[in-house]
mmCIF file of C-alpha atoms in Angstrom:
data_model
loop_
_atom_site.group_PDB
_atom_site.id
_atom_site.type_symbol
_atom_site.label_atom_id
_atom_site.label_comp_id
_atom_site.label_asym_id
_atom_site.label_seq_id
_atom_site.Cartn_x
_atom_site.Cartn_y
_atom_site.Cartn_z
ATOM 1 C CA UNK H 1 -215.967 -15.989 -137.288
ATOM 2 C CA UNK H 2 -212.374 -16.535 -136.253
ATOM 3 C CA UNK H 3 -209.665 -14.465 -138.289
ATOM 4 C CA UNK H 4 -206.535 -15.964 -137.369
ATOM 5 C CA UNK H 5 -202.863 -15.146 -139.009
ATOM 6 C CA UNK H 6 -200.557 -17.612 -139.178
ATOM 7 C CA UNK H 7 -196.642 -16.166 -139.848
ATOM 8 C CA UNK H 8 -198.131 -12.948 -141.319
ATOM 9 C CA UNK H 9 -195.947 -10.416 -143.051
ATOM 10 C CA UNK H 10 -197.313 -7.160 -141.880
ATOM 11 C CA UNK H 11 -196.037 -4.979 -140.580
ATOM 12 C CA UNK H 12 -196.728 -3.512 -137.442
ATOM 13 C CA UNK H 13 -198.679 -0.861 -138.258
ATOM 14 C CA UNK H 14 -200.989 -3.252 -140.046
ATOM 15 C CA UNK H 15 -200.959 -5.931 -137.847
ATOM 16 C CA UNK H 16 -202.137 -3.638 -135.047
ATOM 17 C CA UNK H 17 -205.145 -2.007 -136.988
ATOM 18 C CA UNK H 18 -206.502 -5.453 -137.696
ATOM 19 C CA UNK H 19 -206.015 -6.635 -133.887
ATOM 20 C CA UNK H 20 -208.326 -3.922 -133.315
ATOM 21 C CA UNK H 21 -210.886 -4.992 -135.513
ATOM 22 C CA UNK H 22 -210.987 -8.598 -133.676
ATOM 23 C CA UNK H 23 -208.104 -10.754 -135.304
ATOM 24 C CA UNK H 24 -205.435 -12.777 -134.262
ATOM 25 C CA UNK H 25 -201.890 -13.775 -134.956
ATOM 26 C CA UNK H 26 -199.702 -16.632 -134.356
ATOM 27 C CA UNK H 27 -196.355 -16.698 -135.224
ATOM 28 C CA UNK H 28 -193.778 -19.754 -135.190
ATOM 29 C CA UNK H 29 -191.324 -19.778 -132.565
ATOM 30 C CA UNK H 30 -188.509 -16.994 -133.547
ATOM 31 C CA UNK H 31 -184.709 -16.606 -132.083
ATOM 32 C CA UNK H 32 -186.123 -13.816 -129.986
ATOM 33 C CA UNK H 33 -189.000 -15.633 -128.388
ATOM 34 C CA UNK H 34 -187.234 -18.824 -127.928
ATOM 35 C CA UNK H 35 -183.913 -16.933 -126.255
ATOM 36 C CA UNK H 36 -186.974 -15.612 -123.598
ATOM 37 C CA UNK H 37 -188.066 -18.936 -123.087
ATOM 38 C CA UNK H 38 -184.707 -20.659 -122.595
ATOM 39 C CA UNK H 39 -184.019 -17.885 -119.881
ATOM 40 C CA UNK H 40 -187.335 -18.769 -118.314
ATOM 41 C CA UNK H 41 -186.421 -22.181 -118.556
ATOM 42 C CA UNK H 42 -183.091 -22.232 -117.005
ATOM 43 C CA UNK H 43 -184.752 -19.638 -114.170
ATOM 44 C CA UNK H 44 -187.824 -22.451 -113.268
ATOM 45 C CA UNK H 45 -185.510 -25.663 -113.101
ATOM 46 C CA UNK H 46 -182.639 -23.763 -111.056
ATOM 47 C CA UNK H 47 -185.882 -22.928 -109.041
ATOM 48 C CA UNK H 48 -187.562 -26.097 -108.784
ATOM 49 C CA UNK H 49 -185.035 -29.121 -107.135
ATOM 50 C CA UNK H 50 -186.552 -32.053 -109.160
ATOM 51 C CA UNK H 51 -185.714 -33.873 -112.712
ATOM 52 C CA UNK H 52 -188.947 -32.216 -114.420
ATOM 53 C CA UNK H 53 -190.092 -28.406 -113.409
ATOM 54 C CA UNK H 54 -193.675 -29.135 -114.614
ATOM 55 C CA UNK H 55 -194.052 -32.220 -112.479
ATOM 56 C CA UNK H 56 -192.846 -30.738 -109.211
ATOM 57 C CA UNK H 57 -196.243 -30.146 -108.074
ATOM 58 C CA UNK H 58 -196.476 -33.688 -107.546
ATOM 59 C CA UNK H 59 -193.297 -34.301 -105.416
ATOM 60 C CA UNK H 60 -194.029 -31.678 -102.880
ATOM 61 C CA UNK H 61 -197.408 -30.010 -100.447
ATOM 62 C CA UNK H 62 -198.789 -27.090 -102.205
ATOM 63 C CA UNK H 63 -197.355 -24.235 -99.582
ATOM 64 C CA UNK H 64 -193.880 -25.535 -100.753
ATOM 65 C CA UNK H 65 -194.504 -24.760 -104.230
ATOM 66 C CA UNK H 66 -196.030 -21.333 -103.386
ATOM 67 C CA UNK H 67 -192.969 -20.648 -101.867
ATOM 68 C CA UNK H 68 -190.534 -21.297 -104.365
ATOM 69 C CA UNK H 69 -193.137 -19.919 -107.215
ATOM 70 C CA UNK H 70 -193.414 -16.795 -105.812
ATOM 71 C CA UNK H 71 -189.837 -15.361 -105.787
ATOM 72 C CA UNK H 72 -189.426 -17.111 -109.341
ATOM 73 C CA UNK H 73 -191.747 -15.312 -110.704
ATOM 74 C CA UNK H 74 -190.635 -11.762 -109.388
ATOM 75 C CA UNK H 75 -187.202 -12.770 -110.289
ATOM 76 C CA UNK H 76 -188.146 -13.121 -114.185
ATOM 77 C CA UNK H 77 -190.127 -10.188 -113.677
ATOM 78 C CA UNK H 78 -187.519 -7.878 -112.456
ATOM 79 C CA UNK H 79 -184.337 -9.545 -113.933
ATOM 80 C CA UNK H 80 -182.659 -6.810 -116.286
ATOM 81 C CA UNK H 81 -182.116 -9.332 -118.631
ATOM 82 C CA UNK H 82 -185.562 -10.308 -119.187
ATOM 83 C CA UNK H 83 -186.187 -6.629 -120.344
ATOM 84 C CA UNK H 84 -183.159 -6.611 -122.768
ATOM 85 C CA UNK H 85 -184.686 -9.769 -124.469
ATOM 86 C CA UNK H 86 -188.020 -8.576 -124.818
ATOM 87 C CA UNK H 87 -186.332 -5.499 -126.764
ATOM 88 C CA UNK H 88 -184.548 -7.730 -128.757
ATOM 89 C CA UNK H 89 -188.059 -9.991 -129.745
ATOM 90 C CA UNK H 90 -189.900 -7.063 -130.300
ATOM 91 C CA UNK H 91 -187.217 -5.743 -132.789
ATOM 92 C CA UNK H 92 -187.248 -9.172 -134.298
ATOM 93 C CA UNK H 93 -191.325 -8.395 -134.828
ATOM 94 C CA UNK H 94 -191.040 -5.311 -136.763
ATOM 95 C CA UNK H 95 -191.730 -2.831 -134.077
ATOM 96 C CA UNK H 96 -190.626 0.640 -133.755
ATOM 97 C CA UNK H 97 -188.417 0.701 -130.372
ATOM 98 C CA UNK H 98 -188.811 4.459 -130.276
ATOM 99 C CA UNK H 99 -192.622 4.162 -130.024
ATOM 100 C CA UNK H 100 -193.582 0.900 -128.856
ATOM 101 C CA UNK H 101 -193.875 0.625 -124.933
ATOM 102 C CA UNK H 102 -194.410 -2.507 -123.091
ATOM 103 C CA UNK H 103 -195.288 -3.509 -119.680
ATOM 104 C CA UNK H 104 -192.731 -6.036 -117.481
ATOM 105 C CA UNK H 105 -193.144 -9.438 -118.698
ATOM 106 C CA UNK H 106 -194.605 -12.155 -116.379
ATOM 107 C CA UNK H 107 -194.144 -15.714 -115.654
ATOM 108 C CA UNK H 108 -197.659 -17.482 -115.326
ATOM 109 C CA UNK H 109 -197.662 -20.711 -113.510
ATOM 110 C CA UNK H 110 -200.971 -22.821 -113.931
ATOM 111 C CA UNK H 111 -200.927 -26.482 -112.363
ATOM 112 C CA UNK H 112 -202.772 -29.456 -113.039
ATOM 113 C CA UNK H 113 -205.914 -30.588 -111.608
ATOM 114 C CA UNK H 114 -206.511 -27.308 -109.405
ATOM 115 C CA UNK H 115 -203.785 -28.329 -106.860
ATOM 116 C CA UNK H 116 -203.128 -24.310 -107.006
ATOM 117 C CA UNK H 117 -205.850 -21.919 -108.658
ATOM 118 C CA UNK H 118 -204.987 -18.994 -106.524
ATOM 119 C CA UNK H 119 -202.380 -16.189 -105.773
ATOM 120 C CA UNK H 120 -199.136 -16.882 -107.715
ATOM 121 C CA UNK H 121 -201.432 -19.718 -109.707
ATOM 122 C CA UNK H 122 -204.397 -17.883 -109.972
ATOM 123 C CA UNK H 123 -206.229 -19.703 -112.952
ATOM 124 C CA UNK H 124 -207.991 -16.583 -114.534
ATOM 125 C CA UNK H 125 -211.602 -16.908 -115.177
ATOM 126 C CA UNK H 126 -213.165 -15.400 -118.592
ATOM 127 C CA UNK H 127 -212.328 -11.498 -118.847
ATOM 128 C CA UNK H 128 -211.274 -8.903 -120.799
ATOM 129 C CA UNK H 129 -207.448 -7.192 -120.043
ATOM 130 C CA UNK H 130 -210.069 -3.966 -120.638
ATOM 131 C CA UNK H 131 -211.690 -4.636 -117.193
ATOM 132 C CA UNK H 132 -208.426 -4.698 -115.603
ATOM 133 C CA UNK H 133 -208.456 -1.312 -117.171
ATOM 134 C CA UNK H 134 -206.027 -2.031 -119.563
ATOM 135 C CA UNK H 135 -206.289 0.417 -122.819
ATOM 136 C CA UNK H 136 -208.014 -0.019 -125.820
ATOM 137 C CA UNK H 137 -204.830 0.175 -127.888
ATOM 138 C CA UNK H 138 -203.195 -2.264 -125.698
ATOM 139 C CA UNK H 139 -201.821 -5.419 -127.694
ATOM 140 C CA UNK H 140 -201.251 -8.468 -125.514
ATOM 141 C CA UNK H 141 -198.245 -11.201 -126.265
ATOM 142 C CA UNK H 142 -198.583 -14.717 -125.202
ATOM 143 C CA UNK H 143 -196.480 -17.815 -125.614
ATOM 144 C CA UNK H 144 -195.512 -20.956 -123.866
ATOM 145 C CA UNK H 145 -192.451 -21.850 -122.163
ATOM 146 C CA UNK H 146 -193.266 -25.262 -122.820
ATOM 147 C CA UNK H 147 -194.980 -27.119 -125.681
ATOM 148 C CA UNK H 148 -198.590 -26.679 -125.063
ATOM 149 C CA UNK H 149 -201.180 -28.810 -124.998
ATOM 150 C CA UNK H 150 -204.985 -28.280 -125.843
ATOM 151 C CA UNK H 151 -205.666 -29.054 -122.288
ATOM 152 C CA UNK H 152 -203.919 -26.433 -121.064
ATOM 153 C CA UNK H 153 -204.220 -23.489 -123.550
ATOM 154 C CA UNK H 154 -205.561 -20.136 -123.315
ATOM 155 C CA UNK H 155 -209.711 -20.057 -124.044
ATOM 156 C CA UNK H 156 -211.097 -17.187 -126.392
ATOM 157 C CA UNK H 157 -214.378 -16.464 -126.949
ATOM 158 C CA UNK H 158 -214.667 -13.959 -129.845
ATOM 159 C CA UNK H 159 -218.295 -14.574 -130.404
ATOM 160 C CA UNK H 160 -218.395 -11.642 -127.913
ATOM 161 C CA UNK H 161 -215.779 -9.240 -129.376
ATOM 162 C CA UNK H 162 -218.746 -6.781 -130.111
ATOM 163 C CA UNK H 163 -221.267 -7.955 -127.584
ATOM 164 C CA UNK H 164 -221.359 -6.717 -124.154
ATOM 165 C CA UNK H 165 -220.771 -9.308 -121.265
ATOM 166 C CA UNK H 166 -222.912 -8.156 -117.637
ATOM 167 C CA UNK H 167 -219.581 -8.013 -115.583
ATOM 168 C CA UNK H 168 -218.077 -6.701 -112.344
ATOM 169 C CA UNK H 169 -215.320 -4.734 -113.920
ATOM 170 C CA UNK H 170 -217.674 -1.247 -112.870
ATOM 171 C CA UNK H 171 -216.040 -2.132 -109.094
ATOM 172 C CA UNK H 172 -212.382 -2.599 -110.156
ATOM 173 C CA UNK H 173 -210.014 0.080 -109.479
ATOM 174 C CA UNK H 174 -206.179 0.009 -111.165
ATOM 175 C CA UNK H 175 -204.537 1.984 -108.342
ATOM 176 C CA UNK H 176 -206.228 0.063 -105.304
ATOM 177 C CA UNK H 177 -205.008 -3.293 -107.658
ATOM 178 C CA UNK H 178 -201.324 -2.471 -107.357
ATOM 179 C CA UNK H 179 -201.587 -0.851 -104.123
ATOM 180 C CA UNK H 180 -203.309 -4.274 -102.686
ATOM 181 C CA UNK H 181 -204.414 -6.976 -104.928
ATOM 182 C CA UNK H 182 -200.975 -7.531 -106.603
ATOM 183 C CA UNK H 183 -198.700 -7.654 -103.633
ATOM 184 C CA UNK H 184 -201.491 -10.033 -101.935
ATOM 185 C CA UNK H 185 -201.183 -12.621 -104.369
ATOM 186 C CA UNK H 186 -198.521 -14.732 -102.523
ATOM 187 C CA UNK H 187 -200.690 -14.843 -99.307
ATOM 188 C CA UNK H 188 -203.509 -16.240 -101.534
ATOM 189 C CA UNK H 189 -203.403 -20.349 -101.858
ATOM 190 C CA UNK H 190 -206.484 -22.129 -101.308
ATOM 191 C CA UNK H 191 -208.636 -19.127 -102.259
ATOM 192 C CA UNK H 192 -208.266 -15.907 -104.281
ATOM 193 C CA UNK H 193 -210.381 -13.203 -102.544
ATOM 194 C CA UNK H 194 -208.714 -10.508 -104.251
ATOM 195 C CA UNK H 195 -211.040 -8.011 -106.647
ATOM 196 C CA UNK H 196 -210.739 -10.014 -110.092
ATOM 197 C CA UNK H 197 -213.377 -8.286 -112.527
ATOM 198 C CA UNK H 198 -215.801 -11.443 -113.114
ATOM 199 C CA UNK H 199 -218.824 -12.482 -115.515
ATOM 200 C CA UNK H 200 -222.077 -11.755 -113.949
ATOM 201 C CA UNK H 201 -223.876 -14.223 -116.357
ATOM 202 C CA UNK H 202 -223.460 -17.415 -117.781
ATOM 203 C CA UNK H 203 -221.367 -17.318 -121.136
ATOM 204 C CA UNK H 204 -222.400 -19.007 -124.455
ATOM 205 C CA UNK H 205 -218.906 -21.331 -124.789
ATOM 206 C CA UNK H 206 -219.845 -22.800 -128.041
ATOM 207 C CA UNK H 207 -217.449 -20.448 -130.244
ATOM 208 C CA UNK H 208 -214.626 -21.485 -127.669
ATOM 209 C CA UNK H 209 -211.324 -21.949 -129.231
ATOM 210 C CA UNK H 210 -207.895 -22.611 -128.038
ATOM 211 C CA UNK H 211 -204.537 -22.373 -129.967
ATOM 212 C CA UNK H 212 -202.127 -25.525 -129.480
ATOM 213 C CA UNK H 213 -198.334 -24.077 -130.334
ATOM 214 C CA UNK H 214 -194.800 -25.168 -129.642
ATOM 215 C CA UNK H 215 -192.565 -23.498 -126.861
ATOM 216 C CA UNK H 216 -191.754 -20.094 -128.044
ATOM 217 C CA UNK H 217 -194.855 -19.744 -130.455
ATOM 218 C CA UNK H 218 -196.525 -16.284 -130.185
ATOM 219 C CA UNK H 219 -200.262 -15.088 -130.015
ATOM 220 C CA UNK H 220 -200.762 -11.808 -130.423
ATOM 221 C CA UNK H 221 -204.490 -10.456 -129.779
ATOM 222 C CA UNK H 222 -206.673 -7.436 -128.218
ATOM 223 C CA UNK H 223 -207.189 -6.319 -124.864
ATOM 224 C CA UNK H 224 -210.532 -6.690 -125.656
ATOM 225 C CA UNK H 225 -210.564 -10.061 -126.621
ATOM 226 C CA UNK H 226 -212.766 -12.158 -124.126
ATOM 227 C CA UNK H 227 -210.146 -14.656 -123.286
ATOM 228 C CA UNK H 228 -209.501 -17.417 -119.899
ATOM 229 C CA UNK H 229 -207.146 -19.870 -118.477
ATOM 230 C CA UNK H 230 -208.522 -23.561 -119.252
ATOM 231 C CA UNK H 231 -209.083 -25.428 -116.200
ATOM 232 C CA UNK H 232 -205.293 -27.796 -116.692
ATOM 233 C CA UNK H 233 -206.054 -31.277 -117.102
ATOM 234 C CA UNK H 234 -202.966 -31.479 -119.323
ATOM 235 C CA UNK H 235 -200.963 -33.444 -116.096
ATOM 236 C CA UNK H 236 -198.298 -30.962 -115.991
ATOM 237 C CA UNK H 237 -197.613 -27.598 -115.128
ATOM 238 C CA UNK H 238 -198.094 -24.627 -117.419
ATOM 239 C CA UNK H 239 -195.365 -22.122 -117.653
ATOM 240 C CA UNK H 240 -196.150 -19.026 -119.903
ATOM 241 C CA UNK H 241 -194.972 -15.573 -120.424
ATOM 242 C CA UNK H 242 -196.983 -12.377 -121.289
ATOM 243 C CA UNK H 243 -196.309 -8.905 -121.586
ATOM 244 C CA UNK H 244 -198.512 -6.207 -123.391
ATOM 245 C CA UNK H 245 -197.315 -3.535 -125.764
ATOM 246 C CA UNK H 246 -199.230 -0.163 -126.841
ATOM 247 C CA UNK H 247 -198.021 2.402 -129.807
ATOM 248 C CA UNK H 248 -197.483 6.399 -128.949
ATOM 249 C CA UNK H 249 -199.460 6.740 -131.961
ATOM 250 C CA UNK H 250 -202.667 4.791 -131.169
ATOM 251 C CA UNK H 251 -202.585 6.325 -127.582
ATOM 252 C CA UNK H 252 -202.674 10.131 -129.271
ATOM 253 C CA UNK H 253 -204.894 9.345 -132.283
ATOM 254 C CA UNK H 254 -207.364 7.530 -129.877
ATOM 255 C CA UNK H 255 -206.951 4.486 -131.657
ATOM 256 C CA UNK H 256 -208.079 1.009 -130.401
ATOM 257 C CA UNK H 257 -210.239 -2.008 -130.097
ATOM 258 C CA UNK H 258 -214.357 -0.881 -129.030
ATOM 259 C CA UNK H 259 -215.139 -1.038 -125.479
ATOM 260 C CA UNK H 260 -218.181 -3.462 -125.420
ATOM 261 C CA UNK H 261 -218.558 -3.531 -121.828
ATOM 262 C CA UNK H 262 -215.615 -2.294 -119.469
ATOM 263 C CA UNK H 263 -216.306 0.134 -116.616
ATOM 264 C CA UNK H 264 -213.317 -0.059 -114.704
ATOM 265 C CA UNK H 265 -211.511 2.926 -112.945
ATOM 266 C CA UNK H 266 -208.102 3.951 -113.907
ATOM 267 C CA UNK H 267 -205.280 3.061 -116.477
ATOM 268 C CA UNK H 268 -202.285 0.326 -116.673
ATOM 269 C CA UNK H 269 -200.241 3.476 -119.094
ATOM 270 C CA UNK H 270 -197.898 4.077 -116.196
ATOM 271 C CA UNK H 271 -196.625 0.377 -116.003
ATOM 272 C CA UNK H 272 -195.027 1.000 -119.753
ATOM 273 C CA UNK H 273 -191.313 1.358 -120.660
ATOM 274 C CA UNK H 274 -190.309 2.400 -123.596
ATOM 275 C CA UNK H 275 -188.698 -0.331 -125.775
ATOM 276 C CA UNK H 276 -185.848 1.779 -126.809
ATOM 277 C CA UNK H 277 -184.293 2.736 -123.623
ATOM 278 C CA UNK H 278 -186.531 1.530 -120.841
ATOM 279 C CA UNK H 279 -187.732 4.878 -119.906
ATOM 280 C CA UNK H 280 -191.141 4.914 -118.454
ATOM 281 C CA UNK H 281 -194.369 6.304 -119.892
ATOM 282 C CA UNK H 282 -194.948 10.045 -120.020
ATOM 283 C CA UNK H 283 -198.403 11.416 -120.652
ATOM 284 C CA UNK H 284 -198.236 12.909 -124.364
#
């Protein structure tokens, strides 16, 4: 059964508690999420020398697209303005900024028709973020920069919430990923050879669902939810933004989603910064 809260009035504490039970939240665009999207669109439209950046892939070879997309993604992630806008967003969503931490936001680019499926345009196969060493208390925030169609939305597999999937997370080491995998994205064009944790069994996709929403609408889900990039057949490139949050009390008290099947090594916690002042996470 899918439990999905639309424009919920729950507090952040209440929201996290049910996210850790497998529920989803979807919010209509708020001023703060619209501001993040507007900032991202300005960068995108400046980077791509065409009238419609969502169709830029049809006007250039993939190598040229990668030359533009790589620095664009890095610019969005590292611009101080991005962090300030995420800070404002968390405040509007009712998070306690002094106790909430977030990792650097990322601009995701998923092209139409398999034009680019590796590296900076990697189309994620079904996975849980916990397979990538995400914490059980991690909450994922995801929203499209432009209006979303079903043919390019995220795929979720909630029937696997408490159901183990045979997977390769045992071979994933987060320290190695930071040292080798993440920096190597720009060199991957025709095939992504990085060590992504993947399912090792055929999935039952009968329970798969997608959320179709407007630009700036926000989807929240647990790091333990099985999800994937749906193969983009929308006719345009999908631009989206995601980041993750943790609350220090959840880490301290051991709250979080159940671990159905992750055997990843390491932890992503060192990536997180405090929302109030951007100070790095320190082990409590």
